[in-house]
PDB file of C-alpha atoms in Angstrom:
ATOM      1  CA  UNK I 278      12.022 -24.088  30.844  1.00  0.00           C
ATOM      2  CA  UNK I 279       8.512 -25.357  29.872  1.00  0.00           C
ATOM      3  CA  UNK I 280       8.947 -28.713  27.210  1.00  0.00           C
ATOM      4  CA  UNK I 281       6.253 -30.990  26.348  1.00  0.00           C
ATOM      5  CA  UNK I 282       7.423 -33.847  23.568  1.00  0.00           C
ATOM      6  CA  UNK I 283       4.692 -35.297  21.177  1.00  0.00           C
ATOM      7  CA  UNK I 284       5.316 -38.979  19.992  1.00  0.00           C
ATOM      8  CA  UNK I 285       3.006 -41.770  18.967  1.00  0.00           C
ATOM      9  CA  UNK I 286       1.936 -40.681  15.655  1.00  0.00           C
ATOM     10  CA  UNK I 287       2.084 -42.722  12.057  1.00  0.00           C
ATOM     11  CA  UNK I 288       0.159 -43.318   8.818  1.00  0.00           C
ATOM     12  CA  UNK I 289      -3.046 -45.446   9.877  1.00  0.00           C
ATOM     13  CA  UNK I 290      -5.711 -47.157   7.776  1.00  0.00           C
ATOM     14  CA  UNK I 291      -9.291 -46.184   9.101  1.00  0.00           C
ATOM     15  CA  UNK I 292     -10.906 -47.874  11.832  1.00  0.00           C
ATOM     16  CA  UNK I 293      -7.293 -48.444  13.485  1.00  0.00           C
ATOM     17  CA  UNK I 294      -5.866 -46.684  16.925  1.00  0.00           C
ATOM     18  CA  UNK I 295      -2.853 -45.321  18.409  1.00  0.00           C
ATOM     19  CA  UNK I 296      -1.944 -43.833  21.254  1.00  0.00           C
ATOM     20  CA  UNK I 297      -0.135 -40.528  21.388  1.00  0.00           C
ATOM     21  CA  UNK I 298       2.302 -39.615  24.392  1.00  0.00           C
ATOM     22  CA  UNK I 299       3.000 -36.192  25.812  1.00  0.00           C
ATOM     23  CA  UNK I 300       6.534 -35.967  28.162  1.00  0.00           C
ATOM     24  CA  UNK I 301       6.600 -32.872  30.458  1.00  0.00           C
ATOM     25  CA  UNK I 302       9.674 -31.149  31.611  1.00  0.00           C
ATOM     26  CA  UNK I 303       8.763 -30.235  35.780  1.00  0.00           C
ATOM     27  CA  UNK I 304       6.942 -26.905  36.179  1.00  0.00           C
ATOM     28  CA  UNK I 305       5.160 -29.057  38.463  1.00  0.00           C
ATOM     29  CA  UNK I 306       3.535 -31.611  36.277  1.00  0.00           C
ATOM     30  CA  UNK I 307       1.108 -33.293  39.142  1.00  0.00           C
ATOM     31  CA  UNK I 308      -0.790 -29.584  39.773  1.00  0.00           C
ATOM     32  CA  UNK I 309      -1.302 -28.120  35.568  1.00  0.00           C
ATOM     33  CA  UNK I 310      -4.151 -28.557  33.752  1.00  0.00           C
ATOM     34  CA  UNK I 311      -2.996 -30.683  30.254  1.00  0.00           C
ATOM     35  CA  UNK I 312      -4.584 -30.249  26.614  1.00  0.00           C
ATOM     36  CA  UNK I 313      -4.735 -31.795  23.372  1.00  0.00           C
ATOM     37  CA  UNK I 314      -5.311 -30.256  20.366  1.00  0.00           C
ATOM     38  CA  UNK I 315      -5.226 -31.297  16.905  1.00  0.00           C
ATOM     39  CA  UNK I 316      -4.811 -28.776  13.670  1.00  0.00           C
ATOM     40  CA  UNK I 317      -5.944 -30.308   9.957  1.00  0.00           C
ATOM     41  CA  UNK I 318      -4.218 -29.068   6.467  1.00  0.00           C
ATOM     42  CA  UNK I 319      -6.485 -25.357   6.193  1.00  0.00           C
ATOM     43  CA  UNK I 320      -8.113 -25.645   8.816  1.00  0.00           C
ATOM     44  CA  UNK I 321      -7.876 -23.852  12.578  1.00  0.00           C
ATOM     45  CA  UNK I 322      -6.341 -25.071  15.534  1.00  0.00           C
ATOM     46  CA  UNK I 323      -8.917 -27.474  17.617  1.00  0.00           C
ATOM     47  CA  UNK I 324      -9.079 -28.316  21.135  1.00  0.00           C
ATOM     48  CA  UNK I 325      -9.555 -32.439  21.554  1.00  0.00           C
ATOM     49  CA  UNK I 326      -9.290 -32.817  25.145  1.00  0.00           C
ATOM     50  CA  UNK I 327      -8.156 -31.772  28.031  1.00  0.00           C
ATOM     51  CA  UNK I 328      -7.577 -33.235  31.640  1.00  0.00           C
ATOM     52  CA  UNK I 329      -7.412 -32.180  35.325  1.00  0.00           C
ATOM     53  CA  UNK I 330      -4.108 -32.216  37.489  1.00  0.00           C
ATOM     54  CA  UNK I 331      -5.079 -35.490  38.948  1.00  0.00           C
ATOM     55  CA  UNK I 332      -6.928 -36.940  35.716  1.00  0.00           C
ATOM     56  CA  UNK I 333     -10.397 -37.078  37.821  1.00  0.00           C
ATOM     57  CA  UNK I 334     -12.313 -34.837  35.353  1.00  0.00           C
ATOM     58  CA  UNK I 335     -11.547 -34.943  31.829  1.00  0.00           C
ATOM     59  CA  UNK I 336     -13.130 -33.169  28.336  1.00  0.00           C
ATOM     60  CA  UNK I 337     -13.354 -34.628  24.966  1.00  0.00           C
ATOM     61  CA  UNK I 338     -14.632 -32.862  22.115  1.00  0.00           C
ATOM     62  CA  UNK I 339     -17.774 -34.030  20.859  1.00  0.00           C
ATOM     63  CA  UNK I 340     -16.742 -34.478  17.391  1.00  0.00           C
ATOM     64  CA  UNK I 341     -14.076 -37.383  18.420  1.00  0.00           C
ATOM     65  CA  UNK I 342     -16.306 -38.355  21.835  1.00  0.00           C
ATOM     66  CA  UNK I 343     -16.408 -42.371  22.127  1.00  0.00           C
ATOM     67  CA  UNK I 344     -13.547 -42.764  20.444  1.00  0.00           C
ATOM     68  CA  UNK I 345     -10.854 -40.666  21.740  1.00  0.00           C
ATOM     69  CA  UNK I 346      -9.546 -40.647  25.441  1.00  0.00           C
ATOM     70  CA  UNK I 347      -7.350 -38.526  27.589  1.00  0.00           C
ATOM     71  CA  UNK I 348      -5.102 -39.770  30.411  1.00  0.00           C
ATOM     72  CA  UNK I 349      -2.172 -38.873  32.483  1.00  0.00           C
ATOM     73  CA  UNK I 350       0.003 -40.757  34.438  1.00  0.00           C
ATOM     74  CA  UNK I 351       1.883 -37.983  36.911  1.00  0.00           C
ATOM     75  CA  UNK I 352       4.852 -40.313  37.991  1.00  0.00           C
ATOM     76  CA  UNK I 353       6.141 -39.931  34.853  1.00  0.00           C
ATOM     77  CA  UNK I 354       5.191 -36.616  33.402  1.00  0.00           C
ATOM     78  CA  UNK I 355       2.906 -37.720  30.893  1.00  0.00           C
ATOM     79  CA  UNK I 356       0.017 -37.217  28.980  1.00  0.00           C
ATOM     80  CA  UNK I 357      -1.723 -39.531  26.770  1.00  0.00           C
ATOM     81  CA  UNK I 358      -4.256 -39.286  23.993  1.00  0.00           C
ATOM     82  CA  UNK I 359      -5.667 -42.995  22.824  1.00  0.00           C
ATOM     83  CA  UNK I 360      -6.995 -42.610  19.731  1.00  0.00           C
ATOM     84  CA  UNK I 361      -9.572 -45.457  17.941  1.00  0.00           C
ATOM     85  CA  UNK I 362     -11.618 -46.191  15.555  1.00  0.00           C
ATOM     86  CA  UNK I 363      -9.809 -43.512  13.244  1.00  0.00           C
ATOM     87  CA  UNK I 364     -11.228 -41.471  10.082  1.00  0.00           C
ATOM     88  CA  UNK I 365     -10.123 -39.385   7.210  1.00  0.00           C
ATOM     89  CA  UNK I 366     -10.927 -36.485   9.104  1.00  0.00           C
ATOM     90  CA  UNK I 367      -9.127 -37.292  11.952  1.00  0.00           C
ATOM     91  CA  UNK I 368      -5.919 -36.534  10.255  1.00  0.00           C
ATOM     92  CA  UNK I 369      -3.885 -33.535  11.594  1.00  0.00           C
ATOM     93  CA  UNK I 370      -1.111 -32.563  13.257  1.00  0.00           C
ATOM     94  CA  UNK I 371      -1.679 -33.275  16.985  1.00  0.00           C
ATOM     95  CA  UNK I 372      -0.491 -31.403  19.822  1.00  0.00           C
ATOM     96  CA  UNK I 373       0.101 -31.325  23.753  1.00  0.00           C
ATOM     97  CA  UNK I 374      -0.296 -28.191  25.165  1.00  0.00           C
ATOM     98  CA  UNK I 375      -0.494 -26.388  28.869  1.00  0.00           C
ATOM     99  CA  UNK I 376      -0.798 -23.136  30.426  1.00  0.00           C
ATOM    100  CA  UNK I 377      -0.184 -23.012  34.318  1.00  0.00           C
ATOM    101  CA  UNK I 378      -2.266 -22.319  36.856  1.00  0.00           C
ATOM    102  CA  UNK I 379      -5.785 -22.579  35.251  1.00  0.00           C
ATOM    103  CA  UNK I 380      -8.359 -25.516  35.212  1.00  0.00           C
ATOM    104  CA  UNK I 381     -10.025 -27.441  32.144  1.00  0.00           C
ATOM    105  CA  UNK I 382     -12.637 -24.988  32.209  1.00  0.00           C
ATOM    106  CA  UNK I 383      -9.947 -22.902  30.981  1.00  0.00           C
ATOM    107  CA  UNK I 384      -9.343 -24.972  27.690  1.00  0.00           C
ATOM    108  CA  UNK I 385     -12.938 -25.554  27.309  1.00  0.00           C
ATOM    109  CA  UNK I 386     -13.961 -21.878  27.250  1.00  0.00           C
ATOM    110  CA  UNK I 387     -11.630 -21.373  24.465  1.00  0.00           C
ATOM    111  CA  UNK I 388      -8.308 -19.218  26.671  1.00  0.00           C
ATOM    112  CA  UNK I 389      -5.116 -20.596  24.790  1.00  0.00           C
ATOM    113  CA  UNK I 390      -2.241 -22.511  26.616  1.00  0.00           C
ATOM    114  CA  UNK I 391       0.998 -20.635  26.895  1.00  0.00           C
ATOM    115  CA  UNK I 392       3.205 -23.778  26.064  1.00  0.00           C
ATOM    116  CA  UNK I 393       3.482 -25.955  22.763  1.00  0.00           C
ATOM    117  CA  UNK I 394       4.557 -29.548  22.085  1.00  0.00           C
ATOM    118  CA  UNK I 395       6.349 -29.523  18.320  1.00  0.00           C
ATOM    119  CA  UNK I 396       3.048 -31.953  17.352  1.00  0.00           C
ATOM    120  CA  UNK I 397       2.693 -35.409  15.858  1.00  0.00           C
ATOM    121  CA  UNK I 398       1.122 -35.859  13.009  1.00  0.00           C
ATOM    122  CA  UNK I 399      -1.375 -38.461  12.540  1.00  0.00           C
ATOM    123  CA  UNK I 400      -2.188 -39.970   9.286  1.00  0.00           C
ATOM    124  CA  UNK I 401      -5.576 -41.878   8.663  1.00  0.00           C
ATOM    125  CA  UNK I 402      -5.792 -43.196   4.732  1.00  0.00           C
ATOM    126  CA  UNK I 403      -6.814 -46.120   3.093  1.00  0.00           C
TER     127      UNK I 403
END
């Protein structure tokens, strides 16, 4: 059974970073596409980023471009999203997500993943 496991998040003041981990149960890790999306209070569900099985080609959303970055380490399952240079806006619940057998072009066009992390939430306030 598919399990991804958010951690990393916290209360922030703006202009500070963190870096959010994703852990992977095997379904195998090394050859799926990997996601992060973020959802604010009201507002829909928004891809961040997203990475390729071996990290070489990666996708940030332009609103959070320069700041945010996407990363993977396969020998231990996970996913990371480092996160700087925070905002108000940036506040939301973050999550990992995946869907097997497709490629970041996948994510980017907009198809869904099939498997949820429970989220992290991420706080940015003065």
């Amino acid at each position: 059974q598919v399990q991804l496991v958010e951690s990393g998040g916290g209360l922030v003041q703006p202009g500070e970073s963190l870096r959010l981990s994703c852990v992977a149960s095997e379904f195998p890790f090394s050859m799926t596409a990997m996601s992060w999306y973020r959802q604010a209070p009201g507002k829909e569900r928004q891809l961040v980023a997203a990475i390729s099985p071996p990290g070489a080609t990666t996708y940030t959303a332009a609103s959070v471009k320069g700041r945010f970055t996407i990363s993977r380490d396969n020998t231990k399952n996970t996913i990371y999203l480092h996160v700087s240079d925070l905002r108000p806006e940036d506040t939301a619940v973050y999550y990992c997500a995946m869907k097997r057998g497709v490629s970041t072009d996948y994510y980017i066009g907009g198809g869904l993943p099939d498997y949820w992390g429970q989220g992290t939430q991420v706080t940015v306030s003065s």
